[in-house]
Short mmCIF file of C-alpha atoms in Angstrom, two decimals:
data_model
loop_
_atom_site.label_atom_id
_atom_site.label_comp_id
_atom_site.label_asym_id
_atom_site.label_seq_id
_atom_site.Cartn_x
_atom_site.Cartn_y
_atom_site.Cartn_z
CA UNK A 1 0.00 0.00 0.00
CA UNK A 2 1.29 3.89 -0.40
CA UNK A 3 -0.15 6.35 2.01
CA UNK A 4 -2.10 9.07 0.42
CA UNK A 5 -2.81 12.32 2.60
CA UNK A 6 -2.75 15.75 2.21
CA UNK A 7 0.31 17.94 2.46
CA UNK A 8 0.62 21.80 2.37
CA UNK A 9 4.07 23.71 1.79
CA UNK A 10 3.75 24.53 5.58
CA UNK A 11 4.85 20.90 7.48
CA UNK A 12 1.56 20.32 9.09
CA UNK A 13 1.95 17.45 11.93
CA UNK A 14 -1.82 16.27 11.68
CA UNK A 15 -1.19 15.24 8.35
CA UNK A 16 2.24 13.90 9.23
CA UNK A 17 1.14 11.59 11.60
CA UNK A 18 0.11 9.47 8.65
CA UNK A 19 3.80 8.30 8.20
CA UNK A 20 4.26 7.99 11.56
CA UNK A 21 1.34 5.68 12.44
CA UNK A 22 0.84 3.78 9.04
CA UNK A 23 3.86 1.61 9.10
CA UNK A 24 4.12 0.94 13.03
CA UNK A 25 0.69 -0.58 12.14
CA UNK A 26 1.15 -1.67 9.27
CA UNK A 27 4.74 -2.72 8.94
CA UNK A 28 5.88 -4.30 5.07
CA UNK A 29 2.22 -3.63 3.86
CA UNK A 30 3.22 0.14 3.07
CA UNK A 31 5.70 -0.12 0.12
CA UNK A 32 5.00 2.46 -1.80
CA UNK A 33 3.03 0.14 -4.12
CA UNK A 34 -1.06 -0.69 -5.38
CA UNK A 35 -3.74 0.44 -3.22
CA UNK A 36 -4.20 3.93 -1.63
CA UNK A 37 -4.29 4.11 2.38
CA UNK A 38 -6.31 6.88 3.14
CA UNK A 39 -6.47 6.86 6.92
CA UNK A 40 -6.12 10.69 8.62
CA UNK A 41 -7.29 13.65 7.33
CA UNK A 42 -10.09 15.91 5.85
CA UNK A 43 -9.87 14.47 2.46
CA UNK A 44 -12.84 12.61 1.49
CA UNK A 45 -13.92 14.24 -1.37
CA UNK A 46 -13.29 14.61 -5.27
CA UNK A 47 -9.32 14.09 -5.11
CA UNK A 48 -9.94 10.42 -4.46
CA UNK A 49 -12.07 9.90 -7.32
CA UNK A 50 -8.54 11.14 -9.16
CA UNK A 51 -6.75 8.56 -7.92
CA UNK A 52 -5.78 5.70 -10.30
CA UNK A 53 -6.33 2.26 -8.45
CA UNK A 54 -7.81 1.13 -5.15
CA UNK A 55 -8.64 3.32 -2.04
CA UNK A 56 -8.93 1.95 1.21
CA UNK A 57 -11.11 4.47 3.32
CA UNK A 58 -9.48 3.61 6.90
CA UNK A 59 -10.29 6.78 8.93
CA UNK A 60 -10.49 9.59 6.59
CA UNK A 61 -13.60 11.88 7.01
CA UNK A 62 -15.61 15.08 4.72
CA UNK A 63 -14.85 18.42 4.72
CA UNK A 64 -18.19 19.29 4.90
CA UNK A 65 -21.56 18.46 4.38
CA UNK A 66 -21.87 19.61 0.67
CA UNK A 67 -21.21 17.17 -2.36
CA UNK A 68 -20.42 13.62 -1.38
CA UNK A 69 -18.47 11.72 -3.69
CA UNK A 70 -19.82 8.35 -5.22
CA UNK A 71 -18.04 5.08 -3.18
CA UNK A 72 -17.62 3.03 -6.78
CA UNK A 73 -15.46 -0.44 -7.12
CA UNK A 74 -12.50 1.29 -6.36
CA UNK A 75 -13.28 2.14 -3.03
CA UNK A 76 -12.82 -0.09 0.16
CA UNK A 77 -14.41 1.37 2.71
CA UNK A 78 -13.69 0.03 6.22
CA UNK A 79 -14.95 3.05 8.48
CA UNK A 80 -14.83 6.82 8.27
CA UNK A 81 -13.93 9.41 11.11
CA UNK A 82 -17.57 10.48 12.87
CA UNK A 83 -21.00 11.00 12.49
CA UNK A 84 -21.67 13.59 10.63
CA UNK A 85 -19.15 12.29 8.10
CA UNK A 86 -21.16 8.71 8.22
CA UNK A 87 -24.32 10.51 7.16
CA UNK A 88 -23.45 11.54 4.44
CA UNK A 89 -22.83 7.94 3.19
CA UNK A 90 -26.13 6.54 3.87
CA UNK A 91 -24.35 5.47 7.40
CA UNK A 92 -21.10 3.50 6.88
CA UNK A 93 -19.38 2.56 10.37
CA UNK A 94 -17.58 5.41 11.70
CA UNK A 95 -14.93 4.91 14.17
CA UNK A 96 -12.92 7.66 14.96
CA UNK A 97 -9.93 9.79 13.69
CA UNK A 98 -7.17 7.17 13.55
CA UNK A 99 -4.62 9.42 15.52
CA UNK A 100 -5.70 8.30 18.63
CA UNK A 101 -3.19 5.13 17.51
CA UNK A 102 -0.84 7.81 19.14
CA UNK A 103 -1.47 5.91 22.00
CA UNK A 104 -0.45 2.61 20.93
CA UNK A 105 3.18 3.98 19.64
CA UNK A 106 4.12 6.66 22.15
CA UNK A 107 4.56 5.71 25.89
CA UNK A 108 1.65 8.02 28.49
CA UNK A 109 4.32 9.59 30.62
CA UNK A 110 3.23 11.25 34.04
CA UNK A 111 1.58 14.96 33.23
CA UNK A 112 4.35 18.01 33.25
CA UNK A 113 2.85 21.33 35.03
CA UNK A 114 2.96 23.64 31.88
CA UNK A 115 -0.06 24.39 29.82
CA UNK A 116 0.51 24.59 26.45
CA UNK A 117 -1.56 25.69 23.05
CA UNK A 118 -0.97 23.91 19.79
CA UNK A 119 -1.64 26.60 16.95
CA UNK A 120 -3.24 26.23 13.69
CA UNK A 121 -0.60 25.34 10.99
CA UNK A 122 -1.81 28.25 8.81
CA UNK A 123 -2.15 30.93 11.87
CA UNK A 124 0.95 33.47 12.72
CA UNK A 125 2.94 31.30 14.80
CA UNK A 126 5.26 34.34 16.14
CA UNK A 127 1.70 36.04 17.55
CA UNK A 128 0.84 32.69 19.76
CA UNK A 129 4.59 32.08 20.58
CA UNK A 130 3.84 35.94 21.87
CA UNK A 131 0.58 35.42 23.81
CA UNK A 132 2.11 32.18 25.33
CA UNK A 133 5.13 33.44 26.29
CA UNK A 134 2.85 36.62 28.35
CA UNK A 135 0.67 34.40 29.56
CA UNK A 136 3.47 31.91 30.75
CA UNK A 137 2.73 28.85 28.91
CA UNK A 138 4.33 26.77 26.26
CA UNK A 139 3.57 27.43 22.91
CA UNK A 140 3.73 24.23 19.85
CA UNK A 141 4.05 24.82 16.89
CA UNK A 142 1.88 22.08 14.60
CA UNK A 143 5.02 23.06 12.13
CA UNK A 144 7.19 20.98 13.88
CA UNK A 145 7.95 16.83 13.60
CA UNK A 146 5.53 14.26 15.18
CA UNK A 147 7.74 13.64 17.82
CA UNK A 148 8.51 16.89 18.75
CA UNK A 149 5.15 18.06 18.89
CA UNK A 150 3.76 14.83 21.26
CA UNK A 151 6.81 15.44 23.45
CA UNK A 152 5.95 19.07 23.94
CA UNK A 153 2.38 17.96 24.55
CA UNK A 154 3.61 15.39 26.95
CA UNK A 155 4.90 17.82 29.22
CA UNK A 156 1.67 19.73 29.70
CA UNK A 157 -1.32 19.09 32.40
CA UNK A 158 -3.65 21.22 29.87
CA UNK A 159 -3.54 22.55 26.39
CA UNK A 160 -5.52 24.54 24.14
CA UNK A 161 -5.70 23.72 20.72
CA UNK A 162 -6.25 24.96 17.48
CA UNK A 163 -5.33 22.18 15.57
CA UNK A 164 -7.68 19.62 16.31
CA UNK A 165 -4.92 17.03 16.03
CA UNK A 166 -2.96 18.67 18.70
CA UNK A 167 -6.59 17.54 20.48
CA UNK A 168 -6.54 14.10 19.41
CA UNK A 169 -3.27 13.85 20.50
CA UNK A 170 -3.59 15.48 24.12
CA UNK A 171 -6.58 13.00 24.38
CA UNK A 172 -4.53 9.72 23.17
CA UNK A 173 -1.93 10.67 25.70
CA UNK A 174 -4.67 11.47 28.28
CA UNK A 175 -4.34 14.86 29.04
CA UNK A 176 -6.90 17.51 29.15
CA UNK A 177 -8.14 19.85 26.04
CA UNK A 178 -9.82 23.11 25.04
CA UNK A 179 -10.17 23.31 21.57
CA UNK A 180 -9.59 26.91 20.37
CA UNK A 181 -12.02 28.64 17.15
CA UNK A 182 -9.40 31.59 16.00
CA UNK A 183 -7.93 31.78 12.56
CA UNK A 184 -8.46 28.53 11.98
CA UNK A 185 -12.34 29.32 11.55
CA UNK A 186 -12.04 31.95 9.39
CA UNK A 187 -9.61 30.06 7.37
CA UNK A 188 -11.74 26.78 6.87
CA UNK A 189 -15.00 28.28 7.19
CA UNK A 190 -17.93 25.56 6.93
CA UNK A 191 -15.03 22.75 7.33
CA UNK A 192 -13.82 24.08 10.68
CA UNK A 193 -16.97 23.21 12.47
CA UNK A 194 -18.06 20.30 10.34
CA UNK A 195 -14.40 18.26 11.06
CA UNK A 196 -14.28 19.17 14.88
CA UNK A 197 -18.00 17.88 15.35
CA UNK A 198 -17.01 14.92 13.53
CA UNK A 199 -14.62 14.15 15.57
CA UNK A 200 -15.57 15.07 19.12
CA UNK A 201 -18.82 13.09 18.48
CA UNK A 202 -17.24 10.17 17.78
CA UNK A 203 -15.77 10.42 21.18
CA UNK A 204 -19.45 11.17 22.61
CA UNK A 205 -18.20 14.70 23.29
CA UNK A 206 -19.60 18.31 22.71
CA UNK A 207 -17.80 20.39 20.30
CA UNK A 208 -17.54 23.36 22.53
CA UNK A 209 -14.66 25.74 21.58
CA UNK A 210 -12.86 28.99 23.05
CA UNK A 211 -13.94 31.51 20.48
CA UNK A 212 -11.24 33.93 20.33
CA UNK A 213 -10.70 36.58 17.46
CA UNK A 214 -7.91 36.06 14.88
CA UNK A 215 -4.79 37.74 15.72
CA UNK A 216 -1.84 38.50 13.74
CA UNK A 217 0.85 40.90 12.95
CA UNK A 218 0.18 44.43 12.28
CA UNK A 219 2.29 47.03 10.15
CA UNK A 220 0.43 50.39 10.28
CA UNK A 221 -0.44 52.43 13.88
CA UNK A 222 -4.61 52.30 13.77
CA UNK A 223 -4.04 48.59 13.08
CA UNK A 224 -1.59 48.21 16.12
CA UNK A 225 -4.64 49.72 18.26
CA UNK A 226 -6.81 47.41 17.07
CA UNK A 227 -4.30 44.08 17.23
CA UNK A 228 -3.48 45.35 20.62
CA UNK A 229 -7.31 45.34 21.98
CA UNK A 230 -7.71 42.22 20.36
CA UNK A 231 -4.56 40.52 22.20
CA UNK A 232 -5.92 41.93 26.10
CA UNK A 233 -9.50 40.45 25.47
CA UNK A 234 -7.89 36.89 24.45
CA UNK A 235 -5.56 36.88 27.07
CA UNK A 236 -8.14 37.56 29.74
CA UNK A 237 -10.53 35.30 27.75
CA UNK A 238 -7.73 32.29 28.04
CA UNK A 239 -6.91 33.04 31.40
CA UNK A 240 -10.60 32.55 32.24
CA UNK A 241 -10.42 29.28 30.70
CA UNK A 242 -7.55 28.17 33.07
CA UNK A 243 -8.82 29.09 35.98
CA UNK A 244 -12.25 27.71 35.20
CA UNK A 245 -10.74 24.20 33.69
CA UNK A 246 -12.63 24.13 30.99
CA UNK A 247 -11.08 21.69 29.39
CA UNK A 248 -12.16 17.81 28.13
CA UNK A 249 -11.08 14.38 28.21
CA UNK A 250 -12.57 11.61 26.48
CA UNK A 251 -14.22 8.18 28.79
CA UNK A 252 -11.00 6.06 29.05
CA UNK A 253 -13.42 2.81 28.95
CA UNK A 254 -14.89 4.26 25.49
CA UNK A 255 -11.13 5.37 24.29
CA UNK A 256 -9.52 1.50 24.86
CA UNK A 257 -12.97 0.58 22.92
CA UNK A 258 -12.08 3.06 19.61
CA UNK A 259 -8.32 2.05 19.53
CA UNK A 260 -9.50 -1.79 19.63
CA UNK A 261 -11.68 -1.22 17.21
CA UNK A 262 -9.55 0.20 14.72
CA UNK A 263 -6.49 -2.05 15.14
CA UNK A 264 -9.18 -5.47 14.57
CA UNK A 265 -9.99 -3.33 11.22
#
C-alpha cells in the first residue's frame, strides 16, 4: 500500500502523523506500491475519485456536508472518522480519527505542570509564541515533527488547541483539552466546524470551543490599536479558561474501545 494524505508547503503534523502511524501498524504492507491508504485527514472528497487504483477508506472523514463523492469499485471502505461524516454515506461505520493510535506507539508519561496551546498550521505562529510566552505557557508549533510536537504535549497538564490534532493527541496521551475557534475558523469556514463535530462526536463529546478573534501581525499604527485590543481580550478570555478548567477528556473505557476497534480493522 502507499499512504495518500494531504500535504501543504507549511509541514503540518496532523497530516504527518500518517507516516508515523501507518507503518508501526502496518509494517511491510506500506511499500510504496497498489492500493491507496487513506487513513487521517479531511480528504474525502473529489481528489480520491482522481486517484488511479484502489482506495482503502481507513479513517479519513468530509470536509463538509456539501457534495459527497460516489463510493464506486474502487473504493474499500472500512470506516470513516464520525457522524456527521457517516451521514453523508447513507451510514457506513464510523470509528474515529485514527490518531488516537498515538497511543499505541508513544509511551503516556506522568503529566508536566505547563499548559501549552498547539496553533493552527496556517495561523501566525510568532503572535501565539507571543501570547504564550505573556501568559506563561508553552507554545507548539503544529510546524514541527511528530515527535517533537507529542513530546511538547507530553509535558503539559492542559492545552488549548487549534489544531484539532494537537486535540486528538492530548486525548490519546490522556491529558486535558480546550479546543480553540481563531484563525483557523475563518480560514476553513464551513469545514472548521463540520471536522471538529465529527470528531468530538465520535468520542461522545460536545464540540464546545474557546472563540477567540484572529490575531496576527500588524504594520500600520490604527491597526496596532486594534491588534493590541484584540490581544488583552484573548488573554483575559484564556486566562478565564484556566482558571475555570474548561477543558475535556474523552471516557478512558470508550477510548480503549475506539483504539480496539480500529487495530481489529
Amino acid at each position: 500500500m502507499k499512504i495518500y494524505f494531504y500535504r501543504a508547503e507549511e509541514e503540518n503534523f496532523g497530516d504527518e502523523l500518517n507516516l508515523s502511524i501507518w507503518p508501526k501498524v502496518f509494517g511491510d504492507y506500506i511499500d510504496g506500491d497498489g492500493q491507496y491508504l487513506c487513513g487521517i485527514g479531511s480528504i474525502l472528497d473529489s481528489r480520491l475519485c482522481d486517484l488511479d487504483g484502489k482506495k482503502i477508506i481507513f479513517g479519513v472523514g468530509a470536509r463538509g456536508p456539501g457534495n459527497p463523492i460516489v463510493f464506486d469499485d474502487t473504493f474499500d471502505v472500512r470506516f470513516v472518522r464520525g457522524p456527521r461524516t457517516a451521514v453523508l454515506y447513507d451510514g457506513v461505520e464510523f470509528i474515529t480519527d485514527p490518531g488516537i493510535l498515538i497511543a499505541e506507539f508513544k509511551e503516556v508519561q506522568p503529566r508536566g505542570s505547563a499548559i501549552g496551546l498547539v496553533g493552527y498550521f496556517r495561523s501566525d505562529q510568532t503572535v501565539w509564541r507571543e501570547v504564550c510566552s505573556e501568559m506563561g505557557m508553552q507554545y507548539i508549533s503544529p510546524n514541527d515533527d511528530v515527535e517533537t510536537v507529542l513530546q511538547r504535549i507530553s509535558e503539559c497538564k492542559r492545552v488549548f488547541c487549534e489544531a484539532m490534532h494537537g486535540a486528538i493527541a492530548a486525548d490519546a496521551l490522556r491529558i486535558p483539552w480546550r479546543p480553540v475557534s481563531g484563525f483557523n475558523a475563518v480560514h476553513e469556514h464551513e469545514t472548521h466546524k463540520f471536522k471538529w463535530e465529527d470528531w468530538c462526536h465520535s468520542m461522545d463529546l460536545e464540540f464546545d470551543p474557546l472563540k477567540l478573534p484572529p490575531i496576527w501581525r500588524q504594520s500600520n499604527l490604527r491597526s496596532k490599536v486594534a491588534a493590541s485590543i484584540k490581544r488583552k481580550y484573548v488573554l483575559r478570555k484564556i486566562d478565564k479558561d484556566i482558571k475555570d478548567d474548561s477543558f475535556f477528556l474523552s471516557d478512558n473505557k470508550l477510548f480503549r474501545i475506539k483504539v480496539r476497534r480500529i487495530l481489529s480493522e
